[in-house]
Amino acid sequence: MSGELSPIDKAKFVSAKRAAQYVEDGMRVGLGTGSTAAWLVRCLGELVRDDGLKIKGVPTSSRTAQLARDVGIEVITLDEAKWLDLTIDGADEFDGDLNLIKGGGGALLLEKIIATASDQMVVIADVGKEVETLGAFPLPVEVIPFGWQTTQALIEETLISMDVLGRTSTLRMNGQTPFVTDEGNHILDLHLNRIGNARQLALVLNQMPGVVENGLFIDICDTVVIGYGDGKVEVRDINEGTVATERLDFVESDNLFSDLTE
Ligand code: 5RP
């Protein structure tokens, strides 16, 4: 089956597989959303099933909750867990300080709450997600449906005084209707091209009425596990200041590579 995977999927898979090594017996683990996080959930499911790993997972979306249950991971709520040992999640972009853009999958609100409630956040990503400056990926902002067009106008007006290159935004759609998040909100994607001061922008956006949360994760991620299409994995730890490289054996596994729903 592995021969059917594209290099980018291989990169996502090896980053997820390497990150699964952070998970230990008894941990309460935040489970991210997206195609890379789906690999992680599958890897953890295999460890639960084959090695008897005992964990409780707190999913960051209904999609991930479903997948986690399907692969045999015990799912609990954040209120049941109260605090987490570790969250492992994907990202749309990460920079040299391990600041992130997230929310491409529309789950940024729960992802940020859960990552913030964790002792450690490990991001799993293919090497294409690394950027010098955040902002090429449109910044997702979750807004409540009430008056979303007014909120959008307010955001665009506010962007005039921000250090960004683009100032347009679009309502995320799901076919003909607006995309609705797990919490019943909409997403505005901000086309900024380059974000000069991500910390300031994150604070300003979250002060606006109608904005629930934005997809900038500042000082939340501790470690990034970067996967390459040839099986190479690079682990960067911002707290330790370490960078380590290794190569993972790409073992074919029908259980992991079939029926991927993300
Ligand atoms: C979902 C996210 C995802 O982590 C992000 O979009 C990356 O997704 P993928 O692993 O599919 O590239 O933030 O809200």
mmCIF file of C-alpha atoms and ligand atoms in Angstrom:
data_model
loop_
_atom_site.group_PDB
_atom_site.id
_atom_site.type_symbol
_atom_site.label_atom_id
_atom_site.label_comp_id
_atom_site.label_asym_id
_atom_site.label_seq_id
_atom_site.Cartn_x
_atom_site.Cartn_y
_atom_site.Cartn_z
ATOM 1 C CA MET A 1 0.000 0.000 0.000
ATOM 2 C CA SER A 2 2.821 2.428 0.752
ATOM 3 C CA GLY A 3 3.718 2.622 -2.925
ATOM 4 C CA GLU A 4 0.366 4.298 -3.517
ATOM 5 C CA LEU A 5 1.109 7.140 -1.128
ATOM 6 C CA SER A 6 2.297 10.435 -2.585
ATOM 7 C CA PRO A 7 5.534 11.921 -1.190
ATOM 8 C CA ILE A 8 3.477 14.476 0.731
ATOM 9 C CA ASP A 9 1.360 11.758 2.333
ATOM 10 C CA LYS A 10 4.516 9.834 3.209
ATOM 11 C CA ALA A 11 5.887 13.006 4.792
ATOM 12 C CA LYS A 12 2.715 13.448 6.831
ATOM 13 C CA PHE A 13 2.721 9.808 7.830
ATOM 14 C CA VAL A 14 6.320 9.724 9.069
ATOM 15 C CA SER A 15 5.873 12.924 11.073
ATOM 16 C CA ALA A 16 2.779 11.432 12.717
ATOM 17 C CA LYS A 17 4.478 8.102 13.356
ATOM 18 C CA ARG A 18 7.471 9.783 14.973
ATOM 19 C CA ALA A 19 5.239 12.033 17.099
ATOM 20 C CA ALA A 20 3.326 9.000 18.373
ATOM 21 C CA GLN A 21 6.521 8.152 20.300
ATOM 22 C CA TYR A 22 5.754 11.085 22.621
ATOM 23 C CA VAL A 23 2.632 9.322 23.859
ATOM 24 C CA GLU A 24 3.033 7.235 27.000
ATOM 25 C CA ASP A 25 0.792 4.931 28.997
ATOM 26 C CA GLY A 26 -1.762 6.778 31.099
ATOM 27 C CA MET A 27 -1.541 10.055 29.212
ATOM 28 C CA ARG A 28 -4.468 12.319 28.392
ATOM 29 C CA VAL A 29 -3.791 13.353 24.813
ATOM 30 C CA GLY A 30 -5.284 16.119 22.681
ATOM 31 C CA LEU A 31 -5.958 14.733 19.216
ATOM 32 C CA GLY A 32 -5.669 17.222 16.359
ATOM 33 C CA THR A 33 -7.702 17.599 13.192
ATOM 34 C CA GLY A 34 -6.698 17.300 9.532
ATOM 35 C CA SER A 35 -5.026 14.782 7.263
ATOM 36 C CA THR A 36 -1.732 14.685 9.216
ATOM 37 C CA ALA A 37 -3.516 14.371 12.544
ATOM 38 C CA ALA A 38 -5.599 11.557 11.064
ATOM 39 C CA TRP A 39 -2.380 9.607 10.497
ATOM 40 C CA LEU A 40 -1.498 10.194 14.127
ATOM 41 C CA VAL A 41 -4.846 8.935 15.358
ATOM 42 C CA ARG A 42 -4.406 5.820 13.236
ATOM 43 C CA CYS A 43 -0.872 5.252 14.584
ATOM 44 C CA LEU A 44 -2.144 5.630 18.155
ATOM 45 C CA GLY A 45 -5.046 3.300 17.426
ATOM 46 C CA GLU A 46 -2.548 0.694 16.281
ATOM 47 C CA LEU A 47 -0.521 1.119 19.483
ATOM 48 C CA VAL A 48 -3.690 0.790 21.575
ATOM 49 C CA ARG A 49 -4.768 -2.313 19.708
ATOM 50 C CA ASP A 50 -1.448 -4.107 19.251
ATOM 51 C CA ASP A 51 0.693 -2.888 22.167
ATOM 52 C CA GLY A 52 -1.979 -2.294 24.807
ATOM 53 C CA LEU A 53 -1.217 1.438 25.058
ATOM 54 C CA LYS A 54 -3.624 2.993 27.554
ATOM 55 C CA ILE A 55 -4.559 6.590 26.793
ATOM 56 C CA LYS A 56 -7.547 8.875 26.924
ATOM 57 C CA GLY A 57 -7.987 11.125 23.901
ATOM 58 C CA VAL A 58 -9.612 14.543 23.752
ATOM 59 C CA PRO A 59 -10.495 15.212 20.099
ATOM 60 C CA THR A 60 -10.372 18.682 18.568
ATOM 61 C CA SER A 61 -13.325 18.041 16.238
ATOM 62 C CA SER A 62 -16.274 15.742 15.653
ATOM 63 C CA ARG A 63 -14.347 14.218 12.696
ATOM 64 C CA THR A 64 -11.412 13.311 14.898
ATOM 65 C CA ALA A 65 -13.712 12.017 17.638
ATOM 66 C CA GLN A 66 -15.288 9.643 15.139
ATOM 67 C CA LEU A 67 -11.941 8.444 13.807
ATOM 68 C CA ALA A 68 -10.515 7.996 17.321
ATOM 69 C CA ARG A 69 -13.473 5.839 18.341
ATOM 70 C CA ASP A 70 -13.226 3.875 15.094
ATOM 71 C CA VAL A 71 -9.596 2.949 15.821
ATOM 72 C CA GLY A 72 -10.275 2.048 19.454
ATOM 73 C CA ILE A 73 -9.043 5.104 21.363
ATOM 74 C CA GLU A 74 -11.050 5.986 24.469
ATOM 75 C CA VAL A 75 -12.523 9.446 23.923
ATOM 76 C CA ILE A 76 -13.260 11.843 26.788
ATOM 77 C CA THR A 77 -14.202 15.512 26.944
ATOM 78 C CA LEU A 78 -11.838 18.282 27.957
ATOM 79 C CA ASP A 79 -13.942 18.856 31.050
ATOM 80 C CA GLU A 80 -13.472 15.228 32.014
ATOM 81 C CA ALA A 81 -9.737 15.438 31.389
ATOM 82 C CA LYS A 82 -9.428 18.953 32.862
ATOM 83 C CA TRP A 83 -5.787 19.180 31.750
ATOM 84 C CA LEU A 84 -3.800 17.280 29.152
ATOM 85 C CA ASP A 85 -0.294 15.852 29.133
ATOM 86 C CA LEU A 86 0.168 16.414 25.441
ATOM 87 C CA THR A 87 -1.577 17.598 22.293
ATOM 88 C CA ILE A 88 -0.435 16.519 18.845
ATOM 89 C CA ASP A 89 -1.888 18.408 15.897
ATOM 90 C CA GLY A 90 -1.132 19.490 12.368
ATOM 91 C CA ALA A 91 -0.631 23.046 11.113
ATOM 92 C CA ASP A 92 -1.077 25.033 7.933
ATOM 93 C CA GLU A 93 2.130 27.033 8.473
ATOM 94 C CA PHE A 94 4.886 27.209 11.081
ATOM 95 C CA ASP A 95 7.752 29.668 11.362
ATOM 96 C CA GLY A 96 11.186 29.532 12.980
ATOM 97 C CA ASP A 97 9.752 30.418 16.411
ATOM 98 C CA LEU A 98 7.166 27.627 16.031
ATOM 99 C CA ASN A 99 4.336 30.126 15.769
ATOM 100 C CA LEU A 100 1.560 28.710 13.643
ATOM 101 C CA ILE A 101 -1.359 29.321 11.360
ATOM 102 C CA LYS A 102 -4.057 26.730 11.970
ATOM 103 C CA GLY A 103 -7.685 26.306 11.021
ATOM 104 C CA GLY A 104 -7.461 25.118 7.439
ATOM 105 C CA GLY A 105 -9.749 22.313 8.539
ATOM 106 C CA GLY A 106 -12.033 24.700 10.397
ATOM 107 C CA ALA A 107 -11.287 23.336 13.865
ATOM 108 C CA LEU A 108 -9.101 26.168 15.176
ATOM 109 C CA LEU A 109 -11.278 27.046 18.179
ATOM 110 C CA LEU A 110 -11.212 23.646 19.850
ATOM 111 C CA GLU A 111 -7.632 23.140 18.656
ATOM 112 C CA LYS A 112 -6.486 26.288 20.432
ATOM 113 C CA ILE A 113 -8.433 25.572 23.620
ATOM 114 C CA ILE A 114 -7.092 22.032 23.778
ATOM 115 C CA ALA A 115 -3.483 22.901 22.892
ATOM 116 C CA THR A 116 -3.474 25.669 25.481
ATOM 117 C CA ALA A 117 -4.752 23.221 28.114
ATOM 118 C CA SER A 118 -1.798 20.887 27.505
ATOM 119 C CA ASP A 119 1.625 20.582 29.120
ATOM 120 C CA GLN A 120 3.115 20.185 25.660
ATOM 121 C CA MET A 121 1.999 20.806 22.088
ATOM 122 C CA VAL A 122 3.702 18.840 19.341
ATOM 123 C CA VAL A 123 2.981 19.897 15.759
ATOM 124 C CA ILE A 124 3.249 17.365 12.969
ATOM 125 C CA ALA A 125 3.769 18.680 9.459
ATOM 126 C CA ASP A 126 5.292 17.965 6.106
ATOM 127 C CA VAL A 127 8.230 20.186 5.236
ATOM 128 C CA GLY A 128 6.092 22.292 2.876
ATOM 129 C CA LYS A 129 4.415 23.917 5.882
ATOM 130 C CA GLU A 130 7.573 25.730 6.986
ATOM 131 C CA VAL A 131 7.680 29.466 6.202
ATOM 132 C CA GLU A 132 9.984 32.326 7.016
ATOM 133 C CA THR A 133 7.051 34.649 7.752
ATOM 134 C CA LEU A 134 3.474 33.566 8.418
ATOM 135 C CA GLY A 135 0.684 34.696 6.123
ATOM 136 C CA ALA A 136 0.853 33.063 2.700
ATOM 137 C CA PHE A 137 -1.813 30.650 3.942
ATOM 138 C CA PRO A 138 -5.086 32.569 4.425
ATOM 139 C CA LEU A 139 -5.605 33.216 8.138
ATOM 140 C CA PRO A 140 -8.815 31.569 9.394
ATOM 141 C CA VAL A 141 -10.881 33.621 11.822
ATOM 142 C CA GLU A 142 -13.916 32.043 13.485
ATOM 143 C CA VAL A 143 -16.837 34.483 13.756
ATOM 144 C CA ILE A 144 -20.356 34.072 15.084
ATOM 145 C CA PRO A 145 -23.017 33.950 12.329
ATOM 146 C CA PHE A 146 -24.923 36.949 13.745
ATOM 147 C CA GLY A 147 -23.827 40.022 11.786
ATOM 148 C CA TRP A 148 -20.872 38.248 10.198
ATOM 149 C CA GLN A 149 -20.764 40.733 7.303
ATOM 150 C CA THR A 150 -20.438 43.616 9.742
ATOM 151 C CA THR A 151 -17.684 41.730 11.558
ATOM 152 C CA GLN A 152 -15.956 41.132 8.226
ATOM 153 C CA ALA A 153 -16.110 44.846 7.344
ATOM 154 C CA LEU A 154 -14.726 45.733 10.776
ATOM 155 C CA ILE A 155 -11.875 43.258 10.373
ATOM 156 C CA GLU A 156 -10.963 44.600 6.919
ATOM 157 C CA GLU A 157 -11.015 48.167 8.232
ATOM 158 C CA THR A 158 -8.791 47.188 11.150
ATOM 159 C CA LEU A 159 -6.324 45.495 8.797
ATOM 160 C CA ILE A 160 -5.532 48.905 7.259
ATOM 161 C CA SER A 161 -3.430 49.761 10.307
ATOM 162 C CA MET A 162 -1.841 46.300 10.594
ATOM 163 C CA ASP A 163 1.525 45.146 9.234
ATOM 164 C CA VAL A 164 0.140 42.887 6.509
ATOM 165 C CA LEU A 165 0.421 42.821 2.715
ATOM 166 C CA GLY A 166 -3.146 41.862 1.776
ATOM 167 C CA ARG A 167 -6.410 43.014 3.347
ATOM 168 C CA THR A 168 -9.225 41.057 1.729
ATOM 169 C CA SER A 169 -11.243 38.277 3.297
ATOM 170 C CA THR A 170 -13.668 35.611 2.156
ATOM 171 C CA LEU A 171 -16.399 33.689 3.890
ATOM 172 C CA ARG A 172 -15.487 29.995 3.854
ATOM 173 C CA MET A 173 -18.071 27.977 1.970
ATOM 174 C CA ASN A 174 -19.133 24.369 2.007
ATOM 175 C CA GLY A 175 -20.554 24.045 -1.485
ATOM 176 C CA GLN A 176 -23.337 26.602 -1.826
ATOM 177 C CA THR A 177 -23.711 27.348 1.890
ATOM 178 C CA PRO A 178 -21.389 28.909 4.457
ATOM 179 C CA PHE A 179 -19.111 26.466 6.256
ATOM 180 C CA VAL A 180 -20.284 25.834 9.820
ATOM 181 C CA THR A 181 -17.806 24.857 12.532
ATOM 182 C CA ASP A 182 -18.435 22.260 15.234
ATOM 183 C CA GLU A 183 -19.413 25.173 17.486
ATOM 184 C CA GLY A 184 -21.939 26.523 14.956
ATOM 185 C CA ASN A 185 -19.861 29.464 13.758
ATOM 186 C CA HIS A 186 -18.523 30.645 10.378
ATOM 187 C CA ILE A 187 -14.940 31.099 9.193
ATOM 188 C CA LEU A 188 -13.548 34.191 7.482
ATOM 189 C CA ASP A 189 -10.284 33.509 5.635
ATOM 190 C CA LEU A 190 -8.037 36.582 5.660
ATOM 191 C CA HIS A 191 -5.798 36.907 2.598
ATOM 192 C CA LEU A 192 -2.875 38.725 4.183
ATOM 193 C CA ASN A 193 0.067 37.281 2.159
ATOM 194 C CA ARG A 194 2.525 38.311 4.856
ATOM 195 C CA ILE A 195 1.942 38.953 8.570
ATOM 196 C CA GLY A 196 4.621 41.290 9.904
ATOM 197 C CA ASN A 197 3.534 41.155 13.558
ATOM 198 C CA ALA A 198 1.564 37.995 14.236
ATOM 199 C CA ARG A 199 1.370 38.510 17.993
ATOM 200 C CA GLN A 200 -0.177 41.968 17.613
ATOM 201 C CA LEU A 201 -2.605 40.813 14.934
ATOM 202 C CA ALA A 202 -3.775 37.875 17.073
ATOM 203 C CA LEU A 203 -4.501 40.202 19.997
ATOM 204 C CA VAL A 204 -6.277 42.828 17.878
ATOM 205 C CA LEU A 205 -8.496 40.292 16.117
ATOM 206 C CA ASN A 206 -9.606 38.692 19.364
ATOM 207 C CA GLN A 207 -10.676 42.069 20.765
ATOM 208 C CA MET A 208 -13.294 42.530 18.053
ATOM 209 C CA PRO A 209 -16.954 41.788 18.795
ATOM 210 C CA GLY A 210 -18.160 38.876 16.701
ATOM 211 C CA VAL A 211 -14.720 37.276 16.511
ATOM 212 C CA VAL A 212 -14.582 34.048 18.479
ATOM 213 C CA GLU A 213 -10.948 33.069 17.824
ATOM 214 C CA ASN A 214 -8.234 33.397 15.220
ATOM 215 C CA GLY A 215 -5.906 30.792 13.747
ATOM 216 C CA LEU A 216 -2.634 32.318 14.957
ATOM 217 C CA PHE A 217 -1.030 30.068 17.582
ATOM 218 C CA ILE A 218 1.610 32.200 19.275
ATOM 219 C CA ASP A 219 3.930 30.638 21.896
ATOM 220 C CA ILE A 220 1.739 27.541 22.129
ATOM 221 C CA CYS A 221 3.730 24.976 20.159
ATOM 222 C CA ASP A 222 6.769 23.432 21.886
ATOM 223 C CA THR A 223 7.954 20.944 19.304
ATOM 224 C CA VAL A 224 7.557 20.419 15.578
ATOM 225 C CA VAL A 225 8.085 17.067 13.917
ATOM 226 C CA ILE A 226 8.767 17.710 10.234
ATOM 227 C CA GLY A 227 8.279 14.864 7.790
ATOM 228 C CA TYR A 228 9.908 14.466 4.379
ATOM 229 C CA GLY A 229 8.762 12.380 1.456
ATOM 230 C CA ASP A 230 11.786 10.067 1.715
ATOM 231 C CA GLY A 231 11.065 9.062 5.320
ATOM 232 C CA LYS A 232 13.383 11.622 6.928
ATOM 233 C CA VAL A 233 12.073 13.264 10.079
ATOM 234 C CA GLU A 234 13.385 16.379 11.779
ATOM 235 C CA VAL A 235 12.411 17.132 15.371
ATOM 236 C CA ARG A 236 12.804 20.728 16.547
ATOM 237 C CA ASP A 237 12.239 21.548 20.200
ATOM 238 C CA ILE A 238 11.927 25.269 20.894
ATOM 239 C CA ASN A 239 12.372 24.944 24.680
ATOM 240 C CA GLU A 240 15.464 22.731 24.517
ATOM 241 C CA GLY A 241 16.806 24.529 21.443
ATOM 242 C CA THR A 242 17.549 21.156 19.855
ATOM 243 C CA VAL A 243 17.224 19.844 16.310
ATOM 244 C CA ALA A 244 17.496 16.120 15.639
ATOM 245 C CA THR A 245 17.182 14.230 12.379
ATOM 246 C CA GLU A 246 16.420 10.577 11.814
ATOM 247 C CA ARG A 247 14.976 8.295 9.176
ATOM 248 C CA LEU A 248 11.915 6.175 9.794
ATOM 249 C CA ASP A 249 11.450 2.748 8.283
ATOM 250 C CA PHE A 250 8.426 2.951 6.081
ATOM 251 C CA VAL A 251 6.665 -0.259 7.015
ATOM 252 C CA GLU A 252 3.678 -1.216 4.926
ATOM 253 C CA SER A 253 0.559 -1.620 6.992
ATOM 254 C CA ASP A 254 -2.787 -2.289 5.401
ATOM 255 C CA ASN A 255 -4.534 -1.348 8.636
ATOM 256 C CA LEU A 256 -3.120 2.138 8.568
ATOM 257 C CA PHE A 257 -3.207 2.841 4.875
ATOM 258 C CA SER A 258 -6.706 1.705 4.034
ATOM 259 C CA ASP A 259 -10.009 3.483 4.606
ATOM 260 C CA LEU A 260 -8.452 6.831 5.440
ATOM 261 C CA THR A 261 -11.388 9.175 5.720
ATOM 262 C CA GLU A 262 -9.608 12.553 5.900
HETATM 263 C C1 5RP B 1 -7.446 22.014 11.119
HETATM 264 C C2 5RP B 1 -6.019 22.368 11.126
HETATM 265 C C3 5RP B 1 -5.073 21.393 10.517
HETATM 266 O O1 5RP B 1 -4.179 20.975 11.485
HETATM 267 C C4 5RP B 1 -4.341 22.048 9.389
HETATM 268 O O2 5RP B 1 -5.304 22.529 8.468
HETATM 269 C C5 5RP B 1 -3.398 21.077 8.697
HETATM 270 O O3 5RP B 1 -4.127 20.111 8.012
HETATM 271 P P1 5RP B 1 -3.431 18.966 7.176
HETATM 272 O O4 5RP B 1 -2.681 18.110 8.127
HETATM 273 O O5 5RP B 1 -4.573 18.251 6.503
HETATM 274 O O6 5RP B 1 -2.529 19.638 6.162
HETATM 275 O O7 5RP B 1 -5.598 23.380 11.604
HETATM 276 O O8 5RP B 1 -8.242 23.054 11.603
#
